[in-house]
XYZ file of C-alpha atoms in Angstrom:
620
model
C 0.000 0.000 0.000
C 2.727 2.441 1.012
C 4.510 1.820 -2.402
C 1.067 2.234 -4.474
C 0.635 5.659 -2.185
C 4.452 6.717 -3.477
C 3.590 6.006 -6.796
C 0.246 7.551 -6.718
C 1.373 10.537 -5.139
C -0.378 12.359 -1.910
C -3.984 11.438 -1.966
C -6.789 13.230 -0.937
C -6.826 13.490 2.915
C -10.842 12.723 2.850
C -10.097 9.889 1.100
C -7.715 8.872 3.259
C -9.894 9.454 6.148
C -12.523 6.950 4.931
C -10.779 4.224 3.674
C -9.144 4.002 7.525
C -5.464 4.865 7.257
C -4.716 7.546 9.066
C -1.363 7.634 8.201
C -1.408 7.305 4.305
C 0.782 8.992 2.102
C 4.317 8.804 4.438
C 7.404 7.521 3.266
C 9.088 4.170 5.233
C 11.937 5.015 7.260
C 15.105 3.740 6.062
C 18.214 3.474 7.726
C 21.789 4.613 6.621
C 24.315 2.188 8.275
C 27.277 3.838 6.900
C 25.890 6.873 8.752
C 25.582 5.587 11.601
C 29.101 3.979 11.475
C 30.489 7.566 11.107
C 28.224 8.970 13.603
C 29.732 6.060 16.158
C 33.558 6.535 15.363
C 32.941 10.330 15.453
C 31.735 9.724 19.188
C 34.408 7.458 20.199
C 36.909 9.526 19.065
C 35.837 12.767 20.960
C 35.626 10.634 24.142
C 39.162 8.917 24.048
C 40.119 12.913 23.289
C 38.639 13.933 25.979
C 39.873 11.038 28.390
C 43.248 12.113 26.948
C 43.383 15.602 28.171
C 41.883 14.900 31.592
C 44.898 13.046 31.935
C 47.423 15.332 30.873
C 45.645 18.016 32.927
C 46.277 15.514 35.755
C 49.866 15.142 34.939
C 50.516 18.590 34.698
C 48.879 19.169 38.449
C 51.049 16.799 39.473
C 54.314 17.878 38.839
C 53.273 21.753 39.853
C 52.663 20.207 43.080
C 56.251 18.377 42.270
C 57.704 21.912 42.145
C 56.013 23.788 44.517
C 58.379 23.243 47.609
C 61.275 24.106 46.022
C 59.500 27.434 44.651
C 58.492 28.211 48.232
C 61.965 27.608 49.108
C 62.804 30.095 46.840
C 60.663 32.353 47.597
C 61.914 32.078 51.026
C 64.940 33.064 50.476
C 64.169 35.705 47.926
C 62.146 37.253 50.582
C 64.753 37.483 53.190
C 67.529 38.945 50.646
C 65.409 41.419 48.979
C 62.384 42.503 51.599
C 58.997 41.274 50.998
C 58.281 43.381 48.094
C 59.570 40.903 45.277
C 58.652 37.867 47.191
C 55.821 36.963 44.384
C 57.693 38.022 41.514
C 60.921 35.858 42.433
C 58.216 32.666 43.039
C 56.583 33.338 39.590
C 59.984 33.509 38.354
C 61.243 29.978 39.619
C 57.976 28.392 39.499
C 57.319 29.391 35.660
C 61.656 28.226 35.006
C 60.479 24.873 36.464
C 57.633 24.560 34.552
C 59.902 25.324 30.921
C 62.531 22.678 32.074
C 59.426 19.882 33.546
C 60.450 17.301 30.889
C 64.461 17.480 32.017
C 65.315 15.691 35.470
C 64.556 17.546 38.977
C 67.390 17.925 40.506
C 66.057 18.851 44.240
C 65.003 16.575 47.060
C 63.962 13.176 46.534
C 60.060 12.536 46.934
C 60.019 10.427 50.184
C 61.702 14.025 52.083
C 59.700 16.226 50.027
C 56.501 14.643 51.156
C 58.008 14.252 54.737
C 58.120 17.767 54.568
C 55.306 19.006 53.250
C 52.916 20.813 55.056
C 49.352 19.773 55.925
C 47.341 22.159 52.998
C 49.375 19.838 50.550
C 48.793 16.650 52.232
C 45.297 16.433 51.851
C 45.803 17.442 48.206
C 47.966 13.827 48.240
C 45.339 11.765 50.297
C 44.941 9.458 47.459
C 48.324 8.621 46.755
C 49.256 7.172 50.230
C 51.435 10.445 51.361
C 52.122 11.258 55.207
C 49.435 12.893 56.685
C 49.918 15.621 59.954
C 52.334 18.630 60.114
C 56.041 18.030 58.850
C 58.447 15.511 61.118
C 61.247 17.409 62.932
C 64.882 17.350 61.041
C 66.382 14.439 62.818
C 63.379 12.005 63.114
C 63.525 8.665 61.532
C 60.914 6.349 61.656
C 62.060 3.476 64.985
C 60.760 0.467 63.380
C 62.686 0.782 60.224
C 65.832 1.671 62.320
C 65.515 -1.359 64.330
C 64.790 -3.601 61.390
C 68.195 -2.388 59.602
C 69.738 -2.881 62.708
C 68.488 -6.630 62.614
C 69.657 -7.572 59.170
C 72.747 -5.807 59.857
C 73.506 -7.693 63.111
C 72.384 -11.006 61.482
C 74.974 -10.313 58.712
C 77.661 -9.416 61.094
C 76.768 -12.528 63.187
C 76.028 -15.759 61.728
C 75.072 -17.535 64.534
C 71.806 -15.227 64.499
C 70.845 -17.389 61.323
C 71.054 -20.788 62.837
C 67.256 -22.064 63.732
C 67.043 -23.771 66.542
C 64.718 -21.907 69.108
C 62.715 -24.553 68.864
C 62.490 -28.397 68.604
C 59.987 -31.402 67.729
C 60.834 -34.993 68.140
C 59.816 -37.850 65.783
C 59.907 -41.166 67.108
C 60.815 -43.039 64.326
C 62.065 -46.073 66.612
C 64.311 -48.525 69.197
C 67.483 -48.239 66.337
C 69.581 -45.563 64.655
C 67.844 -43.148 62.456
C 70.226 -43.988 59.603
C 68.185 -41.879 56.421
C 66.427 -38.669 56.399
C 64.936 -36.956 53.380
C 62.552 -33.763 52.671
C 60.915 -33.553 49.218
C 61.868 -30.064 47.545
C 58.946 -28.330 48.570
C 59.614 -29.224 52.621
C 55.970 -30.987 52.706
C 56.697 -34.673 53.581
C 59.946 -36.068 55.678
C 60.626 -39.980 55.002
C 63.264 -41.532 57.970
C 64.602 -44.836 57.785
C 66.276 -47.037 60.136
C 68.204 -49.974 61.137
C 65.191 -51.341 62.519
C 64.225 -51.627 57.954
C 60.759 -49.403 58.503
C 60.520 -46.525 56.310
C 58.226 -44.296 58.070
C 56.369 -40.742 56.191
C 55.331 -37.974 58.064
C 53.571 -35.440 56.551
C 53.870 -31.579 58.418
C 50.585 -30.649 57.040
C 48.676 -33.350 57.902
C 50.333 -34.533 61.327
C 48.656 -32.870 65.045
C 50.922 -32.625 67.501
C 50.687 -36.034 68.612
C 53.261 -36.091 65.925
C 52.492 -39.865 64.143
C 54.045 -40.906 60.960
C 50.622 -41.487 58.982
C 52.768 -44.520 56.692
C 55.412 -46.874 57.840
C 56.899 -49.817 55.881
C 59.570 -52.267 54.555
C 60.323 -51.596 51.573
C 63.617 -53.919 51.664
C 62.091 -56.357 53.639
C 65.439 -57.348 56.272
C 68.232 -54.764 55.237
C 68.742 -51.682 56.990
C 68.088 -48.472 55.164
C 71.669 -46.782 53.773
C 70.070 -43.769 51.889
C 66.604 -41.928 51.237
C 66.140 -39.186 48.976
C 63.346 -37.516 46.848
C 63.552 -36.708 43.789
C 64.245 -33.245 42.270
C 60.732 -33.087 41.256
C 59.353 -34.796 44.451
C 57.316 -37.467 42.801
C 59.714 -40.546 43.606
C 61.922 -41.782 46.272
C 65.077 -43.656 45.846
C 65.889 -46.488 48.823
C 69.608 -47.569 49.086
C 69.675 -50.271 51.694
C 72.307 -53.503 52.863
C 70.640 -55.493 49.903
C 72.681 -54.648 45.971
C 69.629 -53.464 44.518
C 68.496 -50.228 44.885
C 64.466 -49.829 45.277
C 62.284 -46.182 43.873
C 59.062 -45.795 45.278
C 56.672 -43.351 44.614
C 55.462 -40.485 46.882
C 52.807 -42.796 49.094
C 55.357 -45.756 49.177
C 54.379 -48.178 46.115
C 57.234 -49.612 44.276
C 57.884 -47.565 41.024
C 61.051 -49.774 39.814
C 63.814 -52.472 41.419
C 66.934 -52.489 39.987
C 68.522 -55.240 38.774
C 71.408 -57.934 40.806
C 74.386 -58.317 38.561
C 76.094 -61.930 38.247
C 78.323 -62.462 41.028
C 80.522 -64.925 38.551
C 82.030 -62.322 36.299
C 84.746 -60.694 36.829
C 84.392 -57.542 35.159
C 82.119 -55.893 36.563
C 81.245 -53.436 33.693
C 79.669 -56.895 31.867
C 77.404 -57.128 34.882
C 73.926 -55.446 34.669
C 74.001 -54.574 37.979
C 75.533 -54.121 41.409
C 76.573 -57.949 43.299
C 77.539 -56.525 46.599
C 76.042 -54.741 49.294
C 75.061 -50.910 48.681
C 76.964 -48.263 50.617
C 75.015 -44.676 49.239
C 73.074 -43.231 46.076
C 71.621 -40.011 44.975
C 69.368 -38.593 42.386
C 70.703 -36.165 39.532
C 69.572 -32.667 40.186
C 68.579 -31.780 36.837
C 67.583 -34.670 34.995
C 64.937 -36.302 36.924
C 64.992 -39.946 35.795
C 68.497 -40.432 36.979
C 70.168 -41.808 39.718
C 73.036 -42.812 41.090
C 74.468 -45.773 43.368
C 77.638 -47.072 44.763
C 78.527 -50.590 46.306
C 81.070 -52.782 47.726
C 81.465 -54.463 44.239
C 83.850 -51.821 43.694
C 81.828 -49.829 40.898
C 79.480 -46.991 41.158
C 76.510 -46.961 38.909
C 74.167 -44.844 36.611
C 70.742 -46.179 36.206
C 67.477 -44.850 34.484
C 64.325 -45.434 36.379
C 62.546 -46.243 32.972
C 64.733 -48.881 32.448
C 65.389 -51.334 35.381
C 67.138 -54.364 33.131
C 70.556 -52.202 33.320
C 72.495 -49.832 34.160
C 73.241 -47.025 32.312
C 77.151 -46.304 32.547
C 79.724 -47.963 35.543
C 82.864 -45.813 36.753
C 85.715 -47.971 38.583
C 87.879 -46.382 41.503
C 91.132 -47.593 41.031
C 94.013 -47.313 43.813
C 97.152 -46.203 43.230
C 98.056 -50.007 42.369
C 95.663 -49.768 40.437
C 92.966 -52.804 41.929
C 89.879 -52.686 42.531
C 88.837 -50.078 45.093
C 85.408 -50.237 47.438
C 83.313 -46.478 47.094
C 81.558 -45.864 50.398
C 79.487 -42.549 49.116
C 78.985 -40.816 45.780
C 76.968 -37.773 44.930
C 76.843 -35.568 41.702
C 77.900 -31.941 41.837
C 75.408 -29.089 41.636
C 74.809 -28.768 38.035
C 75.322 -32.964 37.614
C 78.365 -32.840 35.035
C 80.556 -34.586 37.880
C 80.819 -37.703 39.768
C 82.641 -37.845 43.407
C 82.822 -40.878 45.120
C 84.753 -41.396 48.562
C 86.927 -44.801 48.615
C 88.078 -47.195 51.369
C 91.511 -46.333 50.400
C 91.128 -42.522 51.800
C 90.820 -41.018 48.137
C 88.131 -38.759 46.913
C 88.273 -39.333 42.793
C 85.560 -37.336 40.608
C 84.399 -38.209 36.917
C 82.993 -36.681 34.128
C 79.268 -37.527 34.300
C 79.699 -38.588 30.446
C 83.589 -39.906 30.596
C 83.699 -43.346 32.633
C 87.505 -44.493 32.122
C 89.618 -41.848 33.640
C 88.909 -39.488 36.525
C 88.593 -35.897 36.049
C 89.708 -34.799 39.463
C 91.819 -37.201 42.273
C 92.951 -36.689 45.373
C 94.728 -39.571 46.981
C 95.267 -39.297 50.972
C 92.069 -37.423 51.206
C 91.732 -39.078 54.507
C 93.219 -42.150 56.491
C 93.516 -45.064 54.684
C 91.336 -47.858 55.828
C 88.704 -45.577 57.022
C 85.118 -44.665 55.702
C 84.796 -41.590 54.350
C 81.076 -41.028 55.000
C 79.508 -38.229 53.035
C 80.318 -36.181 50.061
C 78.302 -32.759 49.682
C 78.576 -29.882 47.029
C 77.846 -25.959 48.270
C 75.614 -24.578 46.242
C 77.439 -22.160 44.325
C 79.307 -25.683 43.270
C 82.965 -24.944 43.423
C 83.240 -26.012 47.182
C 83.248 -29.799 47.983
C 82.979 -30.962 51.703
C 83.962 -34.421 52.749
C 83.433 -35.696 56.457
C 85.371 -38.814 57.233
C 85.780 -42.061 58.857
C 89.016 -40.121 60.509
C 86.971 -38.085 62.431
C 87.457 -35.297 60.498
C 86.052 -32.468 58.238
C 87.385 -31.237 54.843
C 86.244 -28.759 52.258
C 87.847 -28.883 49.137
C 88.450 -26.782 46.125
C 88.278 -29.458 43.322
C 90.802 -26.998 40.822
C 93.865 -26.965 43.510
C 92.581 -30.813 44.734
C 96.286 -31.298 46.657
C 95.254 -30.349 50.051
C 92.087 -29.258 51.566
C 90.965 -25.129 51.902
C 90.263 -25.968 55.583
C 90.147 -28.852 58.298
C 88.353 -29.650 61.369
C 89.216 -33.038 63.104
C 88.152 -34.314 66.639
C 84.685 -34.797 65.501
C 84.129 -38.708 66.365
C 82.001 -40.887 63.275
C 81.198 -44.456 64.450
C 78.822 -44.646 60.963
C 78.816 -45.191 57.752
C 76.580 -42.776 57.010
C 77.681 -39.275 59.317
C 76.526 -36.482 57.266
C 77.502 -32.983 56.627
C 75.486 -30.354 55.033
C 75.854 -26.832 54.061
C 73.568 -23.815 54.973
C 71.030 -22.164 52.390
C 73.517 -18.976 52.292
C 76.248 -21.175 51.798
C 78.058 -19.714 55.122
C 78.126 -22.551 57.401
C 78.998 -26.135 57.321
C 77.426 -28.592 59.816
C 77.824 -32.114 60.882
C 76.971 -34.365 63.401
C 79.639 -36.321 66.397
C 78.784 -40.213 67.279
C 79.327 -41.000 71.280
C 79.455 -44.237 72.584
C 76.515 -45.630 74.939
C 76.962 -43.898 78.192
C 80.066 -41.288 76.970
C 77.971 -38.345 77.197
C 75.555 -36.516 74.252
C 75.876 -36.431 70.303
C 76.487 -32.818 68.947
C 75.514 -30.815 66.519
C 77.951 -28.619 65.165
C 78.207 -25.884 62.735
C 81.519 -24.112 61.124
C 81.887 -20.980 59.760
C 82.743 -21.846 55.584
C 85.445 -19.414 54.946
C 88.105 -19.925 58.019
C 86.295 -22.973 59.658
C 85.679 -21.588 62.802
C 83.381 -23.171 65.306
C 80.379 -20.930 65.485
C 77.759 -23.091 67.538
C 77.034 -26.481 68.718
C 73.928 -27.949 69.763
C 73.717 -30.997 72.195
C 70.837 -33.340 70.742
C 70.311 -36.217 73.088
C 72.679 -38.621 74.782
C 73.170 -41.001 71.756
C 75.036 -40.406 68.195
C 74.084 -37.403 65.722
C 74.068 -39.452 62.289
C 72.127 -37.746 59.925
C 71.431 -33.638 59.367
C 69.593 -31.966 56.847
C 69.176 -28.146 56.414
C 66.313 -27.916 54.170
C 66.649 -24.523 52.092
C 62.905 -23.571 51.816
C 61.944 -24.068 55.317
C 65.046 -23.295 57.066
C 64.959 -25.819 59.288
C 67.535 -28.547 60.188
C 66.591 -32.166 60.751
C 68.710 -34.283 62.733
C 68.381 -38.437 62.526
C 70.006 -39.913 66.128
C 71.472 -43.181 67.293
C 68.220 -44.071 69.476
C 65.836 -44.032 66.649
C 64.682 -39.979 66.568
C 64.382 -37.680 64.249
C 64.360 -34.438 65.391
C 63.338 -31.179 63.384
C 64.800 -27.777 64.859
C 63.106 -24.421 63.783
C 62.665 -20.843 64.551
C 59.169 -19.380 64.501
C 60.436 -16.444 63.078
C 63.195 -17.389 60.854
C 61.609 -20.773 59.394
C 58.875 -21.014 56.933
C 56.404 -23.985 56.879
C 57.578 -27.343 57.956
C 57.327 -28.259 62.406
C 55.465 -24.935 62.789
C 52.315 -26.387 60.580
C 51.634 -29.254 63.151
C 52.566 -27.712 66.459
C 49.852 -25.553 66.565
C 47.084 -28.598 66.200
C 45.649 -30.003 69.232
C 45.894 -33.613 69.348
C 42.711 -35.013 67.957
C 40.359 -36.862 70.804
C 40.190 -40.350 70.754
C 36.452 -41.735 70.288
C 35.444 -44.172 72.832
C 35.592 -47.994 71.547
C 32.011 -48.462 69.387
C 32.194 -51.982 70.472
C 28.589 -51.545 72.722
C 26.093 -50.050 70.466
C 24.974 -52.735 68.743
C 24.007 -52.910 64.732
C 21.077 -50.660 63.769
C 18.736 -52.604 61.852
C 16.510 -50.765 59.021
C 12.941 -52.304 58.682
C 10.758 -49.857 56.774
C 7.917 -51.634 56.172
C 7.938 -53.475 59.858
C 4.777 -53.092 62.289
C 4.843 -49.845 64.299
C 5.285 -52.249 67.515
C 7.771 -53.640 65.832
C 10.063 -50.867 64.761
C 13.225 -49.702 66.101
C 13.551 -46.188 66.882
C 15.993 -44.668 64.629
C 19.361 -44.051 66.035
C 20.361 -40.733 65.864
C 24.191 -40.329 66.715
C 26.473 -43.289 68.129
C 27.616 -41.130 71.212
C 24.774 -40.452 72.555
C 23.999 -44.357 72.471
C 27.061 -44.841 73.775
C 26.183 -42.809 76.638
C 23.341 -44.454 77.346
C 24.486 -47.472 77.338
C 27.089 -46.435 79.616
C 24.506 -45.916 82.194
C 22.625 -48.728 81.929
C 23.673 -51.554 84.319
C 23.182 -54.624 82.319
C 25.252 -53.273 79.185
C 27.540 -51.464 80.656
C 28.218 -54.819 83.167
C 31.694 -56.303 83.359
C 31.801 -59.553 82.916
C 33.096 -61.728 85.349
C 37.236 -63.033 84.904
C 37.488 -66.586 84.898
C 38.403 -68.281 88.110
C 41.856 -69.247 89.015
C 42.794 -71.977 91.584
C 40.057 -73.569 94.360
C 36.086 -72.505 93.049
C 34.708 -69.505 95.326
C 31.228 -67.791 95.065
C 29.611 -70.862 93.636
C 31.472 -71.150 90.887
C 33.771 -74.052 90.075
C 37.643 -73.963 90.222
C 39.507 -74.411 87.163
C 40.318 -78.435 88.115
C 36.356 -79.097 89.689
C 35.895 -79.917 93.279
C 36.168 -83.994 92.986
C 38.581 -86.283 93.874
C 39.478 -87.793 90.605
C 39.521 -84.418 88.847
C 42.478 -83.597 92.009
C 44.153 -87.269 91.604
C 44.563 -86.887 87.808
C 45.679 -83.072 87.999
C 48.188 -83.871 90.303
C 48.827 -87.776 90.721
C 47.977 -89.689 87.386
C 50.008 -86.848 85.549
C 53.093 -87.411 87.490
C 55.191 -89.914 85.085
C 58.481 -89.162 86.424
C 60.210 -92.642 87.255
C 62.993 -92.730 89.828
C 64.178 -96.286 89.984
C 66.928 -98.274 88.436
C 65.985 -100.110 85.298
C 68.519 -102.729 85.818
C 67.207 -103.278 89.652
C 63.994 -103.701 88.222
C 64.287 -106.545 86.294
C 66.286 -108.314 88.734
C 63.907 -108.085 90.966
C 61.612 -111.062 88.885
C 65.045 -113.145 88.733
C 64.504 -115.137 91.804
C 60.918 -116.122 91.044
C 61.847 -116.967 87.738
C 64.278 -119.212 88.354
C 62.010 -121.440 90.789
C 58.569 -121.477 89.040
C 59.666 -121.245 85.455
C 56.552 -120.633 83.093
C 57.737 -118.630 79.912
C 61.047 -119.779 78.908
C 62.267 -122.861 80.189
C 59.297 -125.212 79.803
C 59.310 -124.209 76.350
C 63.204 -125.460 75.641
C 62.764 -128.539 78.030
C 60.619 -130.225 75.396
C-alpha cells in the first residue's frame, strides 16, 4: 500500500480518512548504516580525546605540586635577601623556570623528604596517593621500626650464629634403632626416615597434630637396613639404598615404582654385569635430569641407572688405587649442576668423573683421609665450586676441586662411628654442619656448625645422649633435621626465621580419641515393619554410647574366669572332685625314679624257681 501511495502521489486526505489509514501517504523510514558507522567513530573519538586531556591536565597538576616546595623555598629566600616586596615576583619567576625545564630531570630533594616535609594544605591534596598525613616531622626524626629492622639484618649479617634455627624443637619417634636416612621432598611438605630397625616411616607436616604420628610406615627392603633416602628433584619418587645390591624407587605414598637389577656375582668384570653384586653403601638422584640416579657398592663400581629402564644400568665408573685394583666407594653424589661424579673410597681417596667420561677421573685426590677408614659423606655448596667431605678419621674437609692437593680448611676431633655421618651446608652457603657419634653412656651427640670461609666453630647444639648421624638443612623451610642413634628424628626451627615445615603441626591439638564403638549394637533398618515392631531410629552413636554407659546390664563387666580352688559358687579351674584332684596332680606325674637294671632283677629269683615262659618251652 505504502509503495502504491508513493507512486500515486499524496492522496486526498478525505479519502484517506474513509478508507481508515490515518497515516497514508508517508514515506518508510530507512536506515543509513554507513551513517551511523560515522556517527559512532565520530563519538568514540571525541571521548578517548577527551579522556586524553583529563589526563594530561592531571599530569601537569602533578608535577606543579612536584615543584612547589622548592618554589616556596625560593621564595623564602628571595624574601629574606630582597624585603617582601619581590617575594611573588621571584616565586613566579622559579615556578614558571620549572615549569619550561618539567620534561628534564629535577634535581632537588627526593620525593620520600619532600613529602616528609610538606605541610598539611598539601597533604590532603595527596590523600589518594598514600602520602604522610599531619604537620612536617622534625629534622632528625627517623621512623624506629625501620631503624631497628636495619639494625636486625645488619647484626644477622655481622653474626652468623643469628641465622642458625634452633629456638625450637619437635621430636619424631621413628624407633628402638639408629635413624640412619632422612629426606625432605623439595617443597619441605613430607619427611621420610629410615632405620636400622628396615621401617621406612612418612610424616607429613601438614597433615600430622601434635601427637606427631608418621601417617605410613613400611619395609620396603624387607630385612636390610636403610643406607640412603632421597626424593627426587621433582618430588614425585623416592630412591631407597639399603644392605641389599639393589636399589628400590618408590613413589610419593610408598608403592614400588622400579627395582633395579642384581648383577652376576661370577664375572669378573664388573662393567659386563647389569648390575651391582655386593652390598650398597650410598646413592643419589641427579639434580637436573629427573629420571636419573646414582648408586655405589662394595662391588667396587658406582653406577648410573634410568628409572625407565630397570634391566641395566646405564654407565659404571671404577675407583682404582694407586696399584691400580679394585677399590670399594663408600658414598657418591653428583655436583650441583650434575656434570661430575665424586665418590669417597676405602683407600682414603676422593676421585671425581665426568658424568659422560667413565675411564679416567677428572679430578683425584689420593690421601684425602686415612687409609682404611670410611669416608662417609660427600656434599657440594651450592654455588658448586666447594666440595665438603666428612670422614671415617673423624674429620672435616672442604675442598676446592681446581687446587685438589690439600684441603681449603680442616676440622678433626669430631668422632664418626657410621657409615653414614653427614655434613650439610647452609642455604647462604656460610656454614657447614655435621653431626659427632658418642658411645653408649660417653655423654651426648652434637651438633655442630663451622663458619665456611676460616672454619671456625660458630655453635654447637647438644641433641640427646646417643650419636648425631644424619642432618639436613632444608633450604625452603630453614629448618635442620637431625636423625640420632636411638631411633629420633628431630626437626629444629625458629618461629620467626623458618617457613612452613614443624610450625604447621605444632599448633594442632591432638585429635580426641572416640570411645571404643564396640557396645552399640548394629542398627537394623525395617521400613515396612509393624509400628510395635520398629526400632527407633538411632540418631548419633555417642549419645547411644552414653546411654548405654549408664545402663547396668550393658555397661556390666563380665566376670574373669576363676583361678585356683572354686569360690562364690562357681567351680575352680580343676572341679571340686577327687578324681579331677588325683589326675591333675597324681595320674600326671610320670616321672620314674628307679633303676631299670634293679627292676628286672627283681623277677630273677621267682623266675628261676617257678619257670613258666622260657624254660618249659626249651625242656621239650
Amino acid at each position: 500500500l505504502f509503495a502504491d501511495a508513493e507512486m500515486l502521489g499524496t492522496p486526498d486526505p478525505e479519502l484517506a480518512a474513509t478508507m481508515g489509514f490515518s497515516g497514508f501517504g508517508k514515506k518508510a523510514r530507512t536506515f543509513d548504516l554507513e551513517a551511523m558507522f560515522e556517527q559512532t567513530r565520530r563519538t568514540a573519538v571525541e571521548r578517548s580525546r577527551k579522556v586524553l586531556e583529563a589526563r594530561e591536565r592531571e599530569k601537569e597538576d602533578q608535577t606543579e605540586k612536584e615543584f612547589r616546595i622548592p618554589c616556596t623555598d625560593s621564595s623564602v629566600s628571595a624574601s629574606s635577601a630582597t624585603g617582601p616586596g619581590s617575594t611573588l615576583t621571584e616565586r613566579e619567576a622559579v615556578c614558571s623556570e620549572s615549569e619550561d625545564d618539567s620534561n628534564e630531570v629535577s634535581s632537588g630533594p627526593s620525593m620520600q623528604s619532600q613529602s616528609s616535609a610538606k605541610g598539611p594544605a598539601e597533604d590532603t591534596d595527596d590523600d589518594d596517593e598514600g602520602e604522610f598525613i599531619g604537620p612536617p616531622l622534625p629534622p632528625g626524626f627517623k621512623d624506629s621500626d625501620d631503624d631497628n629492622d636495619n639494625d636486625d639484618t645488619e647484626e644477622e649479617d655481622n653474626n652468623p650464629v643469628k641465622k642458625i634455627p634452633d629456638s625450637h624443637e619437635i621430636t619424631l619417634q621413628h624407633g628402638t634403632k639408629t635413624v640412619s636416612a632422612l629426606g625432605l621432598d623439595p617443597s619441605g611438605a613430607r619427611l621420610i626416615s629410615g632405620g636400622y630397625d628396615y621401617d621406612v616411616k612418612f610424616w607429613d607436616f601438614a597433615g600430622m597434630d601434635a601427637s606427631l604420628q608418621a601417617f605410613r610406615s613400611l619395609q620396603p627392603c624387607e630385612c636390610h637396613q636403610i643406607k640412603s633416602l632421597q626424593y627426587s628433584s621433582t618430588g614425585d619418587v623416592i630412591l631407597v639404598v639399603s644392605g641389599n645390591s639393589q636399589a628400590k624407587v618408590l613413589d610419593r605414598d610408598g608403592f614400588p615404582v622400579m627395582e633395579c637389577i642384581k648383577g652376576d656375582q661370577y664375572i669378573v668384570d664388573m662393567t659386563n654385569t647389569k648390575g651391582h653384586t655386593a652390598m650398597l653403601n650410598s646413592g643419589c638422584w641427579h639434580p637436573k635430569i629427573k629420571e636419573e640416579f646414582l648408586t655405589c657398592s662394595n662391588d667396587g663400581t658406582v653406577r648410573t641407572w634410568d628409572v625407565n629402564n630397570e634391566k641395566k644400568h646405564k654407565s659404571v665408573f671404577k675407583p682404582r688405587s694407586v696399584q691400580g685394583k679394585r677399590v670399594i666407594p663408600t658414598t657418591c653424589t653428583y655436583s650441583r649442576d650434575g656434570k661430575l661424579i665424586a665418590a669417597g673410597c676405602q683407600d682414603g681417596s676422593i676421585q671425581i668423573w665426568d658424568r659422560n667420561m667413565s675411564v679416567h677421573t677428572k679430578f683425584h685426590c689420593r690421601q684425602a683421609h686415612a687409609s682404611g677408614t670410611d669416608t662417609s659423606c660427600l656434599t657440594f655448596s651450592y654455588d658448586g665450586t666447594v666440595l665438603a667431605s666428612r670422614g671415617g678419621d673423624d674429620t672435616l674437609k672442604i675442598w676446592d676441586i681446581r687446587q685438589f692437593k690439600k684441603p681449603l680448611n680442616s676440622a678433626d676431633g669430631l668422632p664418626s662411628f657410621f657409615p653414614m655421618t653427614d655434613c650439610c651446608f647452609s642455604p647462604d652457603d656460610k656454614i657447614l654442619v655435621t653431626g659427632t657419634s658418642v658411645k653408649k653412656g660417653g655423654g651426648s651427640g652434637k651438633l655442630f656448625f663451622f663458619y665456611r670461609e676460616t672454619f671456625q666453630k660458630l655453635y654447637e647444639i647438644e641433641v640427646t645422649d646417643a650419636s648425631v648421624v644424619r642432618c639436613l638443612w632444608h633450604p625452603k623451610l630453614n629448618q635442620i633435621m637431625v636423625g640420632t642413634g636411638n631411633g629420633l628424628a628431630k626437626v629444629y626451627y625458629d618461629p620467626v626465621k623458618s617457613q612452613r615445615g614443624a610450625k604447621l603441626c605444632v599448633v594442632k591439638t591432638k585429635r580426641k580419641e572416640r570411645q571404643a564403638e564396640t557396645l552399640t549394637q548394629d542398627y537394623i533398618i525395617t521400613p515396612h515393619a509393624l509400628p510395635m515392631f520398629r526400632e527407633p531410629r538411632q540418631r548419633s552413636t555417642r549419645k547411644q554410647l552414653e546411654k548405654d554407659r549408664l545402663d547396668p546390664m550393658k555397661s556390666h563387666k563380665p566376670e574373669p574366669p576363676v583361678a585356683g580352688a572354686g569360690r562364690g559358687g562357681r567351680v575352680g579351674t580343676h572341679g571340686v572332685t577327687l578324681s579331677s584332684y588325683i589326675v591333675k596332680n597324681i595320674a600326671l606325674d610320670k616321672t620314674d625314679d628307679s633303676n631299670p637294671r634293679e627292676a628286672i632283677l627283681r623277677h630273677a629269683k621267682e623266675a628261676e624257681e617257678n619257670p613258666y615262659w622260657v624254660a618249659p618251652a626249651y625242656a621239650k
